[in-house]
Amino acid sequence: MDSITPNEIDIVRASSSKINEIDFENLAFGNIFTDHMLMCDFRDGKWQKPTIKPYEPFLLDPSAKVFHYGQAIFEGMKAYKDESDDVWLFRPDENFRRFNASAKRMAMPEVPEDIFLGGLHEILKIEKEWVRKGKGNTLYIRPFMIAIGTGVIAAPSTQYRFMIILSPAKSYYSGEVKVIIAEHFSRAANGGIGAAKAAGNYSAQFYPTKLANDKGFQQIIWTDDATHTKLEEAGTMNVFFRINDTLFTAPTSERILDGVTRKSIISLAEREGIDIQVRSVLVAELVEAAKNGSLKEIFGAGTAAVVNPIVGFSYQDEYFELPKIENSVALKLKDKLTNIQYKLEEDTFGWTVKI
Amino acid sequence: MDSITPNEIDIVRASSSKINEIDFENLAFGNIFTDHMLMCDFRDGKWQKPTIKPYEPFLLDPSAKVFHYGQAIFEGMKAYKDESDDVWLFRPDENFRRFNASAKRMAMPEVPEDIFLGGLHEILKIEKEWVRKGKGNTLYIRPFMIAIGTGVIAAPSTQYRFMIILSPAKSYYSGEVKVIIAEHFSRAANGGIGAAKAAGNYSAQFYPTKLANDKGFQQIIWTDDATHTKLEEAGTMNVFFRINDTLFTAPTSERILDGVTRKSIISLAEREGIDIQVRSVLVAELVEAAKNGSLKEIFGAGTAAVVNPIVGFSYQDEYFELPKIENSVALKLKDKLTNIQYKLEEDTFGWTVKI
């Protein structure tokens, strides 16, 4: 995994660090970046030597394919610091595997493990001061790849740039999260790219989400595009529903991202003896459960959002408020998950990897 | 339309032109750009003053939203030179209108007419030598807009860049075009962004198209993602089917681009007394027509491809070769269309606009 040794990466150190200018207690998500970035180009059919260098803008041609055809993918990961000042990753192999699955679907070259995971280890060693101690503090990791080859013909690029940038982060959503169930707009097509972390999947949601925001809702729970009867995911999070004492979440598919937090929550629920069923949940079931009082919780799960309780949902202009409950399964699972991530509980799954 | 006068655009002239280095007889599509580009940024809630300046790379932050969320749209247009050395556009109002429809769907600001069309007039005046005389010679025009605001949070940017770049072009497809009818992969979802010229729509097709290329086919005719029974469009072209003496093309929808060439072909066919029906064509109908000999022609229509005859299609691993026919409707309509574009016939529709 860390088979890249420093002499296989060009490292150019920043002349000074901006870390002392950062107010770590008041961070907006994803706006501040650390002192360095990793950059590695693919050209002439192969990956070149990666470089870690000061975070800075770079030049691209106006005809770069990322601008015209959206050939771009990313991952979201986090680094955590334990009480002994050691830095940890959570299931990085899952992000690495998914990144290359996205690359394949977008006709981009796969990134070798020594560059993706090896490079990540190296840059995290350099930026370890940016990972702050204390539950809730993380260093958000954004590996991404863009098509940098030139030409306005709709065909895959022959040149790509893989990068890792790092952003100190607290929570993704602040405040209550209320959602709208999608009735018209959709996130993904059957046979489309919904399962890939492809750039275009996200901007496609901006307009419908803006309409939802204007009505006072933070997110949309997407439904299948053909019938809008099946609940799928929330775009930045997978979604779980608790009806009585059973948790439900949709199976992954071509339309639904195979979330690392989602699969970790499923494993934790199973370990904790919580009844969990991976199956499609119908909108009609959800509305019925809300009406008869059996719907106890809805929550989102994702790397950025962690586990995020949803306080209510709207469907066909009717708003359903979730009950205020004790013994929230969402909060229990969030606690179990973050205790593993921050090394406060034993990691019986072997999910954590030390830098 | 050309309400921008030169003193409202900053113009920085290239110190020399590279036009004499260009082999205009041997142009690969979209690889060579003219001496200048137009650039105009949106920030602080408004469009800034546009600049025409030498074509060159520009700097972007690694966290620019176009890289991570694919918030990017474009248009494809062409300029034509007539025998009197005048330069003409073809229905530029249609591209302008569609560009802003795409902007709305992608939660981007609309570009004002004086910047889009006024700016285009100005840059074409400067680059008029790049538009070559003679049918088949064009200057391909690529207006596009990208999100340049920074931050790795999945939300619309507050800063954008609108650009126009120009590329001398001959034909888009060289050689025969054979297509595969999509049976698994899809281009667009109901309630998705298929009707927008959004960057992500194009890279989503690269992998399935590569699989088609590997089998010896140049393009895919996409079908509806829910049932794969209805023929839609070809990604870079709308598609027409001639069964006996009737032309069919799918109605535009949320999944199908409202092509300027498509609608021009419909108008021309009507004027020429060709029976044309705008309705969904089923895959089963097409296969049946191919089997009983009533399928005479299939052709694609798009700005880059113009009118492109398709010589055969594959469905469920069976290949159907189109007949070699005289009196091709595709070639007749292509001739009528290009005669208007190059001012060789009277433009009774008022489609052409002089620079």
XYZ file of C-alpha atoms in Angstrom:
710
model
C 0.000 0.000 0.000
C 2.720 2.451 0.858
C 5.069 1.000 -1.707
C 5.863 4.491 -2.979
C 8.867 5.646 -1.059
C 9.668 9.349 -0.883
C 12.375 9.154 -3.531
C 9.754 7.971 -6.047
C 7.703 11.103 -5.461
C 9.064 14.542 -6.186
C 8.449 16.582 -3.083
C 8.608 20.361 -3.167
C 7.939 21.813 0.265
C 5.968 25.011 0.780
C 8.261 27.761 2.028
C 5.916 28.456 4.930
C 2.707 27.005 6.325
C -0.601 28.866 6.545
C -1.817 26.558 9.334
C -1.541 29.249 12.023
C -3.963 31.475 10.114
C -6.717 28.844 10.214
C -9.602 29.039 12.697
C -10.173 25.317 13.156
C -13.223 25.931 15.335
C -15.112 27.727 12.569
C -14.639 25.844 9.343
C -17.069 25.982 6.439
C -16.947 22.624 4.673
C -14.430 22.284 1.840
C -13.251 25.893 1.562
C -9.774 25.769 3.067
C -6.949 23.632 1.771
C -3.698 22.527 3.314
C -0.238 23.663 2.239
C 0.408 20.887 -0.290
C -1.258 18.912 -3.028
C -0.403 15.733 -4.891
C -0.374 15.848 -8.690
C 0.295 13.023 -11.125
C -0.252 13.131 -14.890
C -1.120 10.353 -17.295
C 0.311 10.781 -20.792
C 1.883 8.677 -23.548
C -0.203 5.795 -22.215
C 1.276 5.764 -18.718
C 1.282 7.439 -15.342
C 4.208 9.785 -14.790
C 6.079 10.389 -11.517
C 3.829 11.977 -8.884
C 4.691 15.288 -7.280
C 3.756 16.702 -3.892
C 4.078 20.474 -4.065
C 2.608 23.682 -2.672
C -1.145 23.987 -3.196
C -1.609 26.348 -6.132
C -3.632 26.934 -9.319
C -2.503 25.237 -12.505
C -2.810 26.018 -16.213
C -5.236 24.272 -18.533
C -5.991 24.769 -22.202
C -9.454 26.203 -22.972
C -10.213 23.053 -24.966
C -9.325 20.660 -22.099
C -11.859 17.856 -22.221
C -12.880 18.222 -18.581
C -14.429 21.598 -19.482
C -16.433 20.311 -22.445
C -17.295 16.705 -21.719
C -17.147 16.437 -17.927
C -14.704 13.556 -17.932
C -13.911 13.788 -14.211
C -14.288 11.607 -11.125
C -13.547 11.976 -7.434
C -13.563 10.315 -4.046
C -14.322 11.584 -0.574
C -12.332 10.263 2.385
C -11.283 11.490 5.817
C -8.259 11.270 8.074
C -8.769 11.131 11.855
C -6.367 11.751 14.730
C -6.469 9.588 17.849
C -5.551 10.591 21.403
C -1.936 9.522 20.824
C -1.576 11.885 17.846
C -1.589 9.064 15.356
C -3.410 9.680 12.067
C -5.821 7.074 10.677
C -7.712 6.391 7.491
C -11.028 4.564 7.374
C -11.353 1.765 4.789
C -9.150 3.519 2.202
C -9.085 0.340 0.107
C -12.819 0.812 -0.498
C -12.306 4.322 -1.874
C -9.403 3.161 -3.997
C -11.467 0.318 -5.455
C -14.466 2.566 -6.114
C -12.305 5.290 -7.678
C -11.046 2.860 -10.264
C -14.556 1.516 -10.848
C -15.613 5.111 -11.570
C -12.586 5.528 -13.834
C -13.584 2.490 -15.856
C -17.184 3.686 -16.309
C -15.925 7.105 -17.452
C -13.382 5.608 -19.890
C -10.441 6.943 -17.856
C -7.246 5.082 -16.922
C -7.134 3.353 -13.545
C -4.781 4.911 -10.995
C -2.228 2.462 -9.550
C -2.389 1.664 -5.842
C 1.091 3.033 -5.185
C 0.067 6.429 -6.546
C -3.426 6.603 -5.012
C -2.829 5.008 -1.607
C 0.954 5.346 -1.476
C 0.739 8.993 -2.504
C -2.015 9.613 0.030
C 0.159 8.204 2.818
C 3.027 10.478 1.819
C 1.013 13.672 1.657
C -0.703 12.871 4.961
C 2.684 12.430 6.623
C 3.576 15.935 5.439
C 0.208 17.432 6.461
C -0.325 15.581 9.732
C -0.570 18.810 11.755
C -3.702 19.649 9.744
C -5.494 16.642 11.247
C -6.856 17.931 14.554
C -7.532 15.878 17.628
C -11.048 15.547 19.010
C -14.189 13.825 17.782
C -15.759 15.753 14.912
C -12.445 17.119 13.658
C -11.252 15.563 10.419
C -9.097 16.233 7.436
C -11.330 15.743 4.423
C -9.448 14.098 1.551
C -10.411 14.749 -2.047
C -8.685 12.516 -4.598
C -9.860 13.390 -8.111
C -8.994 12.863 -11.759
C -9.703 15.159 -14.698
C -9.254 14.865 -18.456
C -6.621 17.435 -19.452
C -6.160 16.427 -23.087
C -7.246 19.054 -25.602
C -9.761 19.130 -28.434
C -13.483 19.719 -28.839
C -14.397 16.306 -30.152
C -16.590 14.145 -27.945
C -14.182 11.297 -27.304
C -12.117 10.203 -24.303
C -8.971 12.166 -23.545
C -5.534 10.649 -23.889
C -4.172 12.803 -21.032
C -5.345 12.909 -17.436
C -4.386 14.513 -14.133
C -4.822 12.729 -10.793
C -4.702 14.956 -7.735
C -5.185 14.784 -3.990
C -6.166 17.912 -2.093
C -6.914 18.122 1.632
C -9.358 20.281 3.549
C -9.780 20.463 7.340
C -13.465 19.886 8.121
C -16.059 19.583 10.811
C -19.632 18.686 9.865
C -21.020 18.820 6.317
C -24.569 19.738 7.213
C -25.118 22.189 10.020
C -28.599 22.472 11.428
C -31.617 20.289 10.759
C -31.954 18.357 7.533
C -35.384 18.101 5.936
C -35.832 16.354 2.610
C -38.180 16.271 -0.357
C -39.008 12.986 -2.086
C -38.350 13.396 -5.829
C -41.482 13.261 -7.946
C -40.236 14.637 -11.242
C -36.474 15.179 -11.363
C -34.009 12.298 -11.253
C -30.391 11.706 -10.385
C -29.553 8.683 -12.519
C -30.668 6.530 -15.434
C -30.740 2.768 -15.729
C -27.550 1.968 -17.605
C -26.218 5.415 -16.718
C -23.400 6.623 -14.468
C -25.258 6.935 -11.128
C -23.046 4.350 -9.438
C -19.878 6.256 -10.398
C -18.559 9.233 -8.451
C -18.595 11.145 -11.732
C -18.549 14.935 -11.609
C -21.624 15.323 -13.820
C -23.837 13.396 -11.385
C -23.491 16.221 -8.880
C -24.147 19.327 -10.980
C -27.185 17.519 -12.407
C -28.708 17.751 -8.910
C -27.992 21.442 -8.317
C -31.106 22.871 -9.948
C -33.656 20.496 -8.379
C -31.858 20.902 -5.022
C -32.065 24.694 -5.369
C -35.818 24.382 -5.887
C -35.962 22.229 -2.743
C -33.806 24.743 -0.816
C -36.189 27.521 -1.828
C -38.990 25.569 -0.140
C -36.915 25.143 3.034
C -35.552 21.644 2.401
C -31.832 20.823 2.443
C -31.815 17.716 0.289
C -33.763 15.498 -2.066
C -34.253 11.773 -1.680
C -34.057 10.559 -5.243
C -36.419 7.951 -6.606
C -36.131 5.651 -9.641
C -36.509 7.754 -12.778
C -38.979 5.460 -14.521
C -41.720 5.350 -11.889
C -40.635 7.603 -8.972
C -42.006 4.945 -6.612
C -38.759 3.553 -5.144
C -36.559 5.436 -2.690
C -32.914 5.455 -3.752
C -30.297 7.833 -2.299
C -29.812 11.484 -1.375
C -27.040 12.481 -3.776
C -24.426 13.187 -1.105
C -25.606 10.391 1.207
C -27.182 6.957 1.098
C -30.425 6.792 3.056
C -31.701 4.520 5.827
C -35.294 4.215 7.052
C -36.302 2.808 10.433
C -39.828 1.413 10.515
C -40.630 0.105 13.983
C -37.374 -1.632 14.882
C -36.240 -2.591 11.421
C -33.747 -0.576 9.378
C -34.096 -0.510 5.593
C -31.760 0.750 2.900
C -31.891 0.343 -0.875
C -29.577 -2.180 -2.524
C -26.786 -0.635 -4.583
C -27.370 -0.627 -8.317
C -26.300 1.177 -11.468
C -28.278 4.121 -10.128
C -27.060 4.130 -6.516
C -23.588 4.835 -5.160
C -21.979 1.991 -3.219
C -21.270 4.129 -0.166
C -18.467 3.212 2.234
C -20.384 4.646 5.185
C -23.518 2.820 3.978
C -21.809 -0.568 4.005
C -20.119 0.171 7.327
C -23.472 1.076 8.892
C -24.949 -2.190 7.620
C -22.082 -4.179 9.191
C -22.332 -2.266 12.470
C -26.109 -2.757 12.624
C -25.681 -6.475 12.066
C -23.019 -6.670 14.789
C -25.252 -4.735 17.209
C -28.151 -7.105 16.596
C -30.266 -4.495 14.841
C -32.668 -5.954 12.288
C -31.499 -4.546 8.953
C -32.926 -5.298 5.539
C -31.291 -4.274 2.279
C -34.203 -3.909 -0.099
C -36.035 -1.256 -2.092
C -38.371 0.825 0.035
C -41.392 2.208 -1.770
C -42.443 5.822 -1.352
C -45.925 4.497 -0.568
C -44.524 2.382 2.293
C -42.740 5.379 3.740
C -45.825 7.591 3.609
C -47.967 4.823 5.122
C -45.428 4.269 7.915
C -45.294 8.015 8.591
C -49.077 8.124 8.807
C -49.515 5.118 11.091
C -46.654 6.107 13.366
C -44.361 3.165 12.593
C -41.781 5.382 10.883
C -39.287 6.174 13.637
C -36.196 7.524 11.887
C -34.684 8.464 8.545
C -30.976 9.166 8.269
C -28.357 9.773 5.629
C -24.938 8.111 5.644
C -21.896 9.333 3.763
C -18.257 10.222 4.302
C -18.831 13.977 4.367
C -22.158 13.861 6.238
C -21.189 10.873 8.472
C -24.614 9.844 9.875
C -27.152 12.601 9.514
C -30.631 12.371 11.058
C -33.432 13.698 8.866
C -36.154 15.464 10.808
C -38.934 15.288 8.237
C -39.839 14.778 4.595
C -42.179 16.237 2.046
C -44.083 14.253 -0.553
C -46.756 15.612 -2.887
C -46.690 18.871 -0.936
C -47.504 17.124 2.320
C -44.948 17.413 5.103
C -44.309 14.523 7.460
C -42.427 15.342 10.629
C -40.417 12.527 12.165
C -41.090 11.813 15.866
C -38.605 12.969 18.485
C -37.397 9.685 19.870
C -35.099 8.394 22.573
C -32.687 5.594 21.746
C -32.096 6.810 18.212
C -30.573 4.054 16.137
C -28.963 6.712 13.919
C -27.116 8.263 16.832
C -26.143 4.896 18.264
C -24.664 3.777 14.947
C -22.986 7.119 14.421
C -21.373 6.800 17.823
C -20.158 3.258 17.108
C -18.815 4.335 13.716
C -16.987 7.419 14.891
C -15.592 5.574 17.942
C -13.915 3.211 15.503
C -12.729 6.054 13.265
C -11.197 7.971 16.215
C -9.805 4.769 17.772
C -11.950 5.147 20.907
C -13.287 1.603 20.541
C -11.668 -1.538 19.300
C -11.853 -1.876 15.513
C -13.065 -5.467 15.301
C -13.566 -5.124 11.544
C -10.025 -4.087 10.667
C -11.311 -0.956 8.930
C -8.752 1.544 10.183
C -5.335 2.046 8.627
C -2.558 3.961 10.341
C -0.534 6.575 8.495
C -27.646 41.354 -31.350
C -24.388 43.106 -31.993
C -25.082 45.712 -29.375
C -21.613 45.214 -27.936
C -19.401 47.725 -29.646
C -15.643 47.202 -29.606
C -15.076 49.706 -26.823
C -17.222 47.562 -24.497
C -14.974 44.566 -25.091
C -11.318 44.648 -24.165
C -9.471 43.467 -27.218
C -5.864 42.332 -26.989
C -4.547 41.324 -30.396
C -2.205 38.395 -30.897
C 1.228 39.669 -31.930
C 1.219 37.319 -34.906
C -1.149 34.844 -36.526
C -0.514 31.115 -36.844
C -2.948 30.859 -39.783
C -0.202 30.293 -42.336
C 0.967 27.192 -40.473
C -2.426 25.499 -40.815
C -3.096 22.813 -43.420
C -6.760 23.575 -44.055
C -7.118 20.569 -46.353
C -6.211 18.079 -43.634
C -7.984 19.058 -40.461
C -8.839 16.622 -37.697
C -12.045 17.830 -36.039
C -11.636 20.201 -33.095
C -7.872 20.060 -32.625
C -6.719 23.434 -33.963
C -7.837 26.764 -32.596
C -7.684 30.267 -34.017
C -5.483 33.084 -32.721
C -8.002 34.567 -30.262
C -10.585 33.544 -27.679
C -13.366 35.389 -25.901
C -13.439 35.238 -22.099
C -15.991 36.746 -19.735
C -16.269 36.062 -16.005
C -19.305 36.112 -13.736
C -18.588 37.175 -10.155
C -20.174 39.270 -7.405
C -23.522 38.386 -8.930
C -22.854 39.875 -12.355
C -21.115 39.447 -15.683
C -17.888 41.400 -15.994
C -16.521 43.064 -19.129
C -15.650 40.512 -21.837
C -12.160 40.243 -23.273
C -10.987 38.986 -26.634
C -7.350 38.005 -26.325
C -4.770 35.578 -27.674
C -5.777 31.919 -27.328
C -3.874 30.572 -24.342
C -4.176 28.359 -21.258
C -5.543 29.890 -18.057
C -5.094 29.193 -14.351
C -7.696 27.428 -12.216
C -7.661 26.417 -8.580
C -7.527 22.645 -7.936
C -10.855 22.948 -6.089
C -12.649 24.706 -9.002
C -16.160 23.280 -9.111
C -15.969 22.324 -12.770
C -13.373 19.686 -11.847
C -15.407 18.138 -9.034
C -19.059 18.594 -9.944
C -19.065 18.953 -13.716
C -20.947 22.226 -13.695
C -20.264 23.029 -17.359
C -22.278 23.535 -20.533
C -21.493 24.238 -24.163
C -22.879 24.904 -27.611
C -21.765 23.887 -31.083
C -22.186 26.317 -33.961
C -20.501 26.986 -37.285
C -19.567 29.994 -39.411
C -19.680 29.711 -43.202
C -18.126 31.861 -45.931
C -20.032 32.622 -49.126
C -18.605 33.263 -52.574
C -18.419 37.019 -51.849
C -16.214 36.421 -48.792
C -18.994 37.297 -46.390
C -19.210 35.243 -43.191
C -22.547 33.836 -42.034
C -24.000 32.171 -38.965
C -26.847 29.658 -39.079
C -29.718 30.240 -36.618
C -27.450 31.617 -33.856
C -30.533 32.685 -31.874
C -31.382 28.991 -31.454
C -27.977 28.218 -29.931
C -28.177 31.261 -27.703
C -31.630 30.254 -26.444
C -30.576 26.647 -25.860
C -27.357 27.678 -24.108
C -29.342 29.600 -21.544
C -31.843 26.750 -21.188
C -28.859 24.502 -20.407
C -27.547 27.126 -17.962
C -30.850 27.145 -16.091
C -30.975 23.342 -15.795
C -27.403 23.316 -14.477
C -28.055 26.127 -11.961
C -25.698 28.503 -13.802
C -26.308 32.166 -14.627
C -27.718 32.986 -18.037
C -25.331 34.759 -20.410
C -26.694 38.047 -21.818
C -27.304 38.317 -25.552
C -24.791 41.133 -25.986
C -22.028 38.957 -24.549
C -22.978 35.673 -26.266
C -24.079 36.899 -29.690
C -22.471 40.351 -29.606
C -19.173 38.853 -28.462
C -19.403 36.141 -31.106
C -19.843 38.760 -33.838
C -16.792 40.632 -32.595
C -14.473 37.639 -32.436
C -15.644 36.429 -35.854
C -14.816 39.818 -37.350
C -11.288 39.417 -36.004
C -10.978 35.785 -37.133
C -12.735 36.028 -40.500
C -9.682 34.774 -42.409
C -10.058 31.477 -40.527
C -13.409 30.869 -42.228
C -12.507 29.275 -45.563
C -14.500 29.450 -48.726
C -15.935 26.322 -50.298
C -18.685 23.899 -49.280
C -17.558 21.667 -46.444
C -15.202 24.272 -44.978
C -16.436 25.810 -41.743
C -15.215 27.496 -38.638
C -16.594 25.460 -35.750
C -17.644 27.688 -32.852
C -17.551 26.420 -29.279
C -19.174 28.715 -26.729
C -18.945 27.180 -23.244
C -19.331 28.053 -19.588
C -17.563 26.488 -16.609
C -17.887 26.881 -12.848
C -14.624 28.427 -11.627
C -15.611 29.081 -8.010
C -13.650 27.065 -5.475
C -14.565 24.591 -2.747
C -15.295 20.871 -2.518
C -18.882 21.143 -1.369
C -21.551 19.893 -3.771
C -23.370 23.158 -4.397
C -23.534 25.583 -7.337
C -20.574 27.887 -7.839
C -20.852 31.632 -7.381
C -18.230 32.271 -10.084
C -18.334 31.258 -13.728
C -16.339 31.733 -16.920
C -17.984 32.052 -20.335
C -15.707 31.508 -23.320
C -15.834 31.239 -27.082
C -13.132 29.321 -28.908
C -13.011 28.682 -32.652
C -11.712 25.725 -34.620
C -11.485 25.392 -38.420
C -13.238 22.166 -39.403
C -14.268 19.920 -42.226
C -16.394 16.848 -41.503
C -16.923 15.372 -38.034
C -17.218 11.747 -39.079
C -14.967 10.510 -41.822
C -15.823 7.198 -43.384
C -18.924 5.070 -42.935
C -21.006 5.292 -39.795
C -22.493 2.101 -38.387
C -24.455 2.174 -35.150
C -25.492 -0.127 -32.310
C -28.937 0.171 -30.750
C -28.519 0.521 -26.960
C -29.821 -2.454 -25.022
C -28.271 -1.863 -21.619
C -26.485 1.476 -21.295
C -28.358 4.776 -21.377
C -27.626 8.406 -22.081
C -30.297 10.151 -20.017
C -32.846 9.738 -17.244
C -36.424 10.936 -17.095
C -36.188 14.133 -15.086
C -32.441 14.244 -15.773
C -30.220 16.550 -17.838
C -30.404 14.824 -21.249
C -31.994 17.856 -22.918
C -29.170 20.150 -21.736
C -25.829 20.433 -23.504
C -24.208 19.628 -20.167
C -20.625 18.369 -20.150
C -21.425 15.282 -18.096
C -23.858 13.951 -20.702
C -20.967 13.398 -23.082
C -18.376 11.648 -20.905
C -21.187 9.353 -19.712
C -21.307 7.960 -23.258
C -17.574 7.399 -23.680
C -17.363 3.919 -22.151
C -20.394 2.408 -23.938
C -19.219 4.074 -27.176
C -15.757 2.566 -26.703
C -17.341 -0.883 -26.381
C -19.252 -0.151 -29.607
C -16.063 1.062 -31.340
C -14.317 -2.158 -30.338
C -17.026 -4.049 -32.237
C -16.550 -1.851 -35.321
C -19.401 0.600 -34.748
C -18.902 4.375 -34.625
C -21.921 5.383 -32.583
C -24.794 4.240 -30.415
C -28.440 5.065 -30.964
C -29.701 5.538 -27.432
C -33.023 4.156 -26.285
C -35.225 5.112 -23.333
C -33.538 3.935 -20.142
C -36.630 2.326 -18.605
C -37.523 -0.117 -21.372
C -34.911 0.242 -24.143
C -37.746 -0.054 -26.669
C -37.880 3.508 -28.020
C -35.233 5.026 -30.300
C -34.014 8.419 -29.051
C -30.826 10.103 -30.282
C -27.193 9.342 -31.050
C -25.432 11.522 -28.486
C -23.742 13.835 -30.987
C -26.662 13.764 -33.451
C -30.428 13.449 -33.545
C -31.576 10.518 -35.672
C -34.010 10.196 -38.577
C -35.449 6.978 -39.991
C -36.943 6.643 -43.458
C -39.457 3.812 -43.780
C -40.775 3.625 -47.333
C -41.242 7.304 -48.126
C -41.925 8.583 -44.633
C -39.296 10.162 -42.405
C -39.555 9.663 -38.653
C -37.707 11.326 -35.799
C -38.338 11.207 -32.053
C -39.999 14.190 -30.386
C -37.705 16.207 -28.139
C -38.082 15.532 -24.428
C -36.184 15.804 -21.167
C -34.015 12.987 -22.502
C -33.421 14.260 -26.049
C -31.514 17.322 -27.200
C -33.531 19.888 -29.160
C -31.118 19.924 -32.088
C -30.914 22.957 -34.381
C -30.056 20.768 -37.377
C -32.912 18.410 -36.403
C -35.507 21.158 -36.439
C -34.079 22.626 -39.668
C -34.289 19.220 -41.358
C -37.921 18.909 -40.268
C -38.730 22.334 -41.754
C -36.859 21.557 -44.982
C -38.588 18.186 -45.350
C -41.969 19.850 -44.897
C -41.110 22.490 -47.480
C -39.923 19.834 -49.935
C -43.180 17.904 -49.561
C -41.519 14.950 -47.815
C -43.826 13.108 -45.438
C -42.285 13.602 -42.000
C -43.655 12.403 -38.691
C -42.305 13.464 -35.326
C -43.073 10.520 -33.078
C -41.306 7.815 -31.104
C -40.037 4.998 -33.262
C -39.850 1.621 -31.565
C -36.808 -0.584 -31.909
C -39.195 -3.379 -32.918
C -40.552 -1.229 -35.772
C -37.060 -0.530 -37.027
C -36.051 -4.184 -36.964
C -39.294 -5.198 -38.693
C -38.802 -2.526 -41.374
C -35.212 -3.652 -41.914
C -36.389 -7.246 -42.303
C -39.240 -6.531 -44.715
C -37.214 -4.111 -46.809
C -39.231 -0.981 -46.034
C -36.363 0.631 -44.109
C -34.643 2.791 -46.704
C -32.409 5.181 -44.740
C -31.165 6.162 -41.303
C -29.266 9.375 -40.816
C -27.948 11.534 -38.032
C -28.340 15.317 -37.939
C -26.255 17.692 -35.858
C -24.153 20.832 -36.173
C -20.815 19.015 -36.143
C -21.967 16.002 -38.177
C -24.324 17.996 -40.478
C -26.392 15.174 -42.071
C -24.679 11.843 -41.745
C -25.997 8.718 -43.473
C -25.822 5.550 -41.373
C -24.996 2.446 -43.379
C -26.229 -0.187 -40.954
C -27.205 -0.995 -37.392
C -26.757 -3.791 -34.915
C -29.394 -4.975 -32.477
C -29.150 -8.042 -30.248
C -25.974 -9.020 -32.064
C -27.731 -9.086 -35.427
C -26.433 -6.673 -38.061
C -28.813 -5.006 -40.486
C -27.245 -3.398 -43.549
C -29.125 -0.505 -45.069
C -29.830 -0.742 -48.820
C -27.785 1.276 -51.283
C -30.379 3.606 -52.718
C -30.664 6.299 -55.315
C -32.529 9.480 -54.492
C -31.349 9.490 -50.893
C -33.537 11.783 -48.824
C -30.615 12.318 -46.443
C -28.364 13.625 -49.198
C -31.140 15.742 -50.706
C -31.851 17.393 -47.345
C -28.158 17.816 -46.629
C -27.737 19.567 -49.961
C -30.682 21.891 -49.305
C -29.405 22.667 -45.813
C -25.812 23.365 -46.797
C -26.906 25.418 -49.819
C -28.694 27.725 -47.396
C -25.730 27.762 -45.006
C -23.258 28.663 -47.776
C -25.720 31.129 -49.400
C -25.917 29.102 -52.607
C -29.729 29.063 -52.446
C -32.198 31.602 -51.222
C -32.759 31.396 -47.472
C -36.562 31.478 -47.451
C -36.590 30.743 -43.710
C -34.486 33.697 -42.620
C -32.063 31.353 -40.857
C -28.780 32.947 -41.884
C -27.210 35.925 -40.140
C -24.379 37.937 -41.641
C -21.337 38.881 -39.589
